[in-house]
CSV table of N, CA and C in Angstrom, one decimal:
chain,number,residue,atom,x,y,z
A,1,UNK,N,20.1,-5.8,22.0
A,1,UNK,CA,19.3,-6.9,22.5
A,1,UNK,C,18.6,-7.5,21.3
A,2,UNK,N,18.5,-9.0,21.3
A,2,UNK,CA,17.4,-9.5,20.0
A,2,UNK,C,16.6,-9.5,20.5
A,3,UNK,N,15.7,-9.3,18.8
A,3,UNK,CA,14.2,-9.0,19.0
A,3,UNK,C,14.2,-10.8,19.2
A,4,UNK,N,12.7,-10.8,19.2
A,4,UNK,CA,11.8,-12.4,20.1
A,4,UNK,C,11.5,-12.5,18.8
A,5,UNK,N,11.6,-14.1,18.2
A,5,UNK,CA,11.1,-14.7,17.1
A,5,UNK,C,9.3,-14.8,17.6
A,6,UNK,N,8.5,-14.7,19.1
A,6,UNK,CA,7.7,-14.6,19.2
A,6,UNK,C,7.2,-16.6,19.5
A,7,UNK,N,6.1,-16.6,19.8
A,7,UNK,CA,5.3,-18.4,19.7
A,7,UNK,C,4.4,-18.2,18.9
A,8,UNK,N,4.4,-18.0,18.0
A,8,UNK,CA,3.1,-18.6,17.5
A,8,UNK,C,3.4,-18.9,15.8
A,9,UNK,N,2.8,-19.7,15.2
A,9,UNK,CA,3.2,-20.2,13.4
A,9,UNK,C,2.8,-19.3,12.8
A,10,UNK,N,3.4,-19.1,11.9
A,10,UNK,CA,3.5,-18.4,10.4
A,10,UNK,C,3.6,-18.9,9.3
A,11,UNK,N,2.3,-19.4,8.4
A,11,UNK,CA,2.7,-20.4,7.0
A,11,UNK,C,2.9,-19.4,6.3
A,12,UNK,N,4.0,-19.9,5.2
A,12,UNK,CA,4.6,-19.2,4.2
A,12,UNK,C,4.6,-19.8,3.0
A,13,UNK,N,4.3,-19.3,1.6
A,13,UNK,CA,4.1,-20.4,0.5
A,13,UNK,C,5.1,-19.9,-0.4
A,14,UNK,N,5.7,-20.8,-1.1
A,14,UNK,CA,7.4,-20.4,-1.4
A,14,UNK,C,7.3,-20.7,-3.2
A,15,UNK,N,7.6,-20.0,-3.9
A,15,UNK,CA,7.1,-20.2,-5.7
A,15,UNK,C,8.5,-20.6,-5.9
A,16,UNK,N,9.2,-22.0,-6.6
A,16,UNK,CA,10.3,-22.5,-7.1
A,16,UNK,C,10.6,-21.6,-8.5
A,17,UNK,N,11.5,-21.8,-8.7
A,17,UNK,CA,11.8,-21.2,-10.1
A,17,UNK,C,11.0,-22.1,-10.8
A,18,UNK,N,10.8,-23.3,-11.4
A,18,UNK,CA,9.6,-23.4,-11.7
A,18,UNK,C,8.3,-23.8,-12.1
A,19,UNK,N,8.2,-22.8,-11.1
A,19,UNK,CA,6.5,-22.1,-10.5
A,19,UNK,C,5.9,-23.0,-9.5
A,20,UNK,N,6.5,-24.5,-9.2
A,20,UNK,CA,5.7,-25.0,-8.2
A,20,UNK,C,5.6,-24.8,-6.9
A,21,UNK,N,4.5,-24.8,-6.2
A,21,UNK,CA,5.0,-24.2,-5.1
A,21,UNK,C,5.0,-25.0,-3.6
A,22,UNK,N,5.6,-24.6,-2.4
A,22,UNK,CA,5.7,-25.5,-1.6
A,22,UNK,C,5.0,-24.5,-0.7
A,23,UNK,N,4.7,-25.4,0.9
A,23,UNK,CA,4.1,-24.3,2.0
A,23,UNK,C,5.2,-24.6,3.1
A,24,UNK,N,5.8,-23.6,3.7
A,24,UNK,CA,6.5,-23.7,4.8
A,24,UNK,C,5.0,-23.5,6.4
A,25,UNK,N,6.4,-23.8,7.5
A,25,UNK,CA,5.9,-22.7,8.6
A,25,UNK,C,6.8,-22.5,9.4
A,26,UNK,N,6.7,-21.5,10.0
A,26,UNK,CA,8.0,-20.9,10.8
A,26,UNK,C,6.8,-20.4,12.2
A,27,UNK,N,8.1,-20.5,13.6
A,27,UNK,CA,7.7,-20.2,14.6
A,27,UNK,C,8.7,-19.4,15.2
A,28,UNK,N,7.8,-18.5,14.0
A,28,UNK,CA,8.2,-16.5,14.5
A,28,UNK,C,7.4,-15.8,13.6
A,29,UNK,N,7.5,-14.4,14.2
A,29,UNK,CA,6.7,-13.5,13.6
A,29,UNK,C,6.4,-13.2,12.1
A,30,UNK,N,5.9,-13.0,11.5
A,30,UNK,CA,5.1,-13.2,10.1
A,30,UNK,C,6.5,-12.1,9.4
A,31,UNK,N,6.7,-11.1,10.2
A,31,UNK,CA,8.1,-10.3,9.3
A,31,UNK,C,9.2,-11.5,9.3
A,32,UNK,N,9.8,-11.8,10.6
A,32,UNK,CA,10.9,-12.8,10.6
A,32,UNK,C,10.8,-13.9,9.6
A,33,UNK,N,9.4,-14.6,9.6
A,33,UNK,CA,8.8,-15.9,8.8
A,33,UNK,C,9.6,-15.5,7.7
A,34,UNK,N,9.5,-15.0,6.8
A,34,UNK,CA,9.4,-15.1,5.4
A,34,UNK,C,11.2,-14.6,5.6
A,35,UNK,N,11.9,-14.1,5.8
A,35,UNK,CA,13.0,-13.9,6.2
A,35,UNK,C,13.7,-15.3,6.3
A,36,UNK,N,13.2,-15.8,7.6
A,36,UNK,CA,13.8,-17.4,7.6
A,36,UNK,C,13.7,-18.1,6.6
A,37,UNK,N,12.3,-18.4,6.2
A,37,UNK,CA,12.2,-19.4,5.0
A,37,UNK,C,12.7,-19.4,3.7
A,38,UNK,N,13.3,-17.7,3.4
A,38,UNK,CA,14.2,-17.5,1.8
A,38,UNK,C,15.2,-17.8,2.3
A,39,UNK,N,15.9,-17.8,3.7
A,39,UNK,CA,17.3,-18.7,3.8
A,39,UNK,C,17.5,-20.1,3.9
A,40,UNK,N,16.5,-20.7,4.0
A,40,UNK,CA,16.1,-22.1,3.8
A,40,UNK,C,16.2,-22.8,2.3
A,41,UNK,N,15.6,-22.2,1.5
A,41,UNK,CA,15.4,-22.4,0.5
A,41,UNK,C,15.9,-21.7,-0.6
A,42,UNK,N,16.3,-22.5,-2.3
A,42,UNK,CA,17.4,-21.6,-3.2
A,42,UNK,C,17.3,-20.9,-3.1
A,43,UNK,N,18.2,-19.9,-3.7
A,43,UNK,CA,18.4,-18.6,-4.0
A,43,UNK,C,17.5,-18.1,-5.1
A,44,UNK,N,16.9,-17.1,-5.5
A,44,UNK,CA,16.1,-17.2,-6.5
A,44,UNK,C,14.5,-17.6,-6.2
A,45,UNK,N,14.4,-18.0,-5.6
A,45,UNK,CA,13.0,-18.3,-5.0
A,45,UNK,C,12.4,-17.3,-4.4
A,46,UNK,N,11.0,-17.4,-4.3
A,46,UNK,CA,10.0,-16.3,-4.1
A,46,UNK,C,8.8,-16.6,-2.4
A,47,UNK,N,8.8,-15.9,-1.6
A,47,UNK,CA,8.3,-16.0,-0.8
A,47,UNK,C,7.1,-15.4,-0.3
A,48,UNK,N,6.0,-15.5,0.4
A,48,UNK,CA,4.8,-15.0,0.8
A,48,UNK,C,4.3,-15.4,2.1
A,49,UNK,N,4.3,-14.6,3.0
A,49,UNK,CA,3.5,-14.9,4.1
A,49,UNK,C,1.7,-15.2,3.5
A,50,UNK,N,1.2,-15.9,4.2
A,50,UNK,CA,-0.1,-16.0,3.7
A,50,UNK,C,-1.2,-15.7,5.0
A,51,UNK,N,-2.0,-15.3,4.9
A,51,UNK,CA,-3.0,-15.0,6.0
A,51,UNK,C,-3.9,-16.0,6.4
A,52,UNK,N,-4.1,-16.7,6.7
A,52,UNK,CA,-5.1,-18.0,6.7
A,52,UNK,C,-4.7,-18.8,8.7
A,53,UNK,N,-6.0,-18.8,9.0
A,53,UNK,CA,-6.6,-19.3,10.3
A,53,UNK,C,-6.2,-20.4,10.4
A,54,UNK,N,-4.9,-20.9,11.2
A,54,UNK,CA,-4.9,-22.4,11.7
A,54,UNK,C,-5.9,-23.1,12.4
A,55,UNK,N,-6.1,-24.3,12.2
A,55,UNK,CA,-7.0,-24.6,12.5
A,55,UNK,C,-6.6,-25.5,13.8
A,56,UNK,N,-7.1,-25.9,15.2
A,56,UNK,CA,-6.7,-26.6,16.3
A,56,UNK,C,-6.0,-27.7,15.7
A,57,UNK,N,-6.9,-28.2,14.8
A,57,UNK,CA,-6.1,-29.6,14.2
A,57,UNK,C,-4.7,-29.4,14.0
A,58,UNK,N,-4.5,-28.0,13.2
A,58,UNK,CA,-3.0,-27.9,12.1
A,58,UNK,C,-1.8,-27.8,13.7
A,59,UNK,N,-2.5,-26.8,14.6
A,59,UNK,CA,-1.5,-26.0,15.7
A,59,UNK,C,-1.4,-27.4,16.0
A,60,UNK,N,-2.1,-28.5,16.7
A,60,UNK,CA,-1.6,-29.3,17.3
A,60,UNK,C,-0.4,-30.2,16.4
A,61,UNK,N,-0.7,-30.4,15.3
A,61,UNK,CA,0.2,-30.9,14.6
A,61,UNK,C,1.5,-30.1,14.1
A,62,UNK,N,1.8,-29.2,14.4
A,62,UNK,CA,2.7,-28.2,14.0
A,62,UNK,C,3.6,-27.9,15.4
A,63,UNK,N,2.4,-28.5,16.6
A,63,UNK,CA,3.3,-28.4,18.3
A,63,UNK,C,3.7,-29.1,18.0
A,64,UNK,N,3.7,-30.6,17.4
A,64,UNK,CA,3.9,-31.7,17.6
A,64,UNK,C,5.5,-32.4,17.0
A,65,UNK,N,5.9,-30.7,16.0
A,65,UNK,CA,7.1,-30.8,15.3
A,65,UNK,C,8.2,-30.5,16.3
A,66,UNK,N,7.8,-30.2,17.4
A,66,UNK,CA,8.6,-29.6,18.4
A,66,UNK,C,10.1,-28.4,17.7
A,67,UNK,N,9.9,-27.4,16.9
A,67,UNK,CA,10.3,-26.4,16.7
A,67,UNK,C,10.2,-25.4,17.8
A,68,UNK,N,11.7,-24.8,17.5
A,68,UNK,CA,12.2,-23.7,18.4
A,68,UNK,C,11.8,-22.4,17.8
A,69,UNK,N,11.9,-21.6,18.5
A,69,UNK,CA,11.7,-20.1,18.2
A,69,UNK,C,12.8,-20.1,16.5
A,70,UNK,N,12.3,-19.5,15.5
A,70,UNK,CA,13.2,-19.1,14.8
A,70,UNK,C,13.2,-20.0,13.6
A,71,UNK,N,12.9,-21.4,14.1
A,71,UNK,CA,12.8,-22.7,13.0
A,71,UNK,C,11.8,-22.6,12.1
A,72,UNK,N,12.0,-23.6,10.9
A,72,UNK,CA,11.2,-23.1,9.7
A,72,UNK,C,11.0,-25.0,9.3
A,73,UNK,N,10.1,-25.3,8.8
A,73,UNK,CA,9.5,-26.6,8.5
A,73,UNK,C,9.1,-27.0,7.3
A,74,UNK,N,9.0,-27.6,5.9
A,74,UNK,CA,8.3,-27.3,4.9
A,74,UNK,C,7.5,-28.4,4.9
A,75,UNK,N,6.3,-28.1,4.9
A,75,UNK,CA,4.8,-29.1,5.4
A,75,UNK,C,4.1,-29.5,3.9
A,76,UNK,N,4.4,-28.8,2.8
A,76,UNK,CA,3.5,-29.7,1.3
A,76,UNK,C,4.4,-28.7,0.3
């Protein structure tokens, strides 16, 4: 049986080879998150879940992308 990507966002901040960095978000679990988002993005790239409190503002804007379980978004 598959595991549940889960509801709720997961920002992930992604270091380019070189060094700049982008923020994803994925809507699945913070293990899955960073999983998804290094197959998103080159090979060689570096990934991190980050811990930080969405804020009503961000969640509404982040419903608003209408992402499925599993999907990954890069927001800056």
């Amino acid at each position: 049986m598959a595991e549940s990507f889960g509801n709720s966002f997961t920002v992930v901040q992604v270091t380019a080879d070189d060094t700049t960095t982008q923020i994803w978000i994925a809507l699945a679990k913070p293990s899955q998150a960073l999983t998804l988002v290094l197959a998103a993005v080159p090979e060689g790239w570096i990934a991190e879940v980050l811990s930080v409190a969405i804020t009503s503002k961000q969640q509404r804007l982040f419903e608003g992308l209408k992402l499925q379980p599993g999907d990954v978004h890069r927001v800056g």
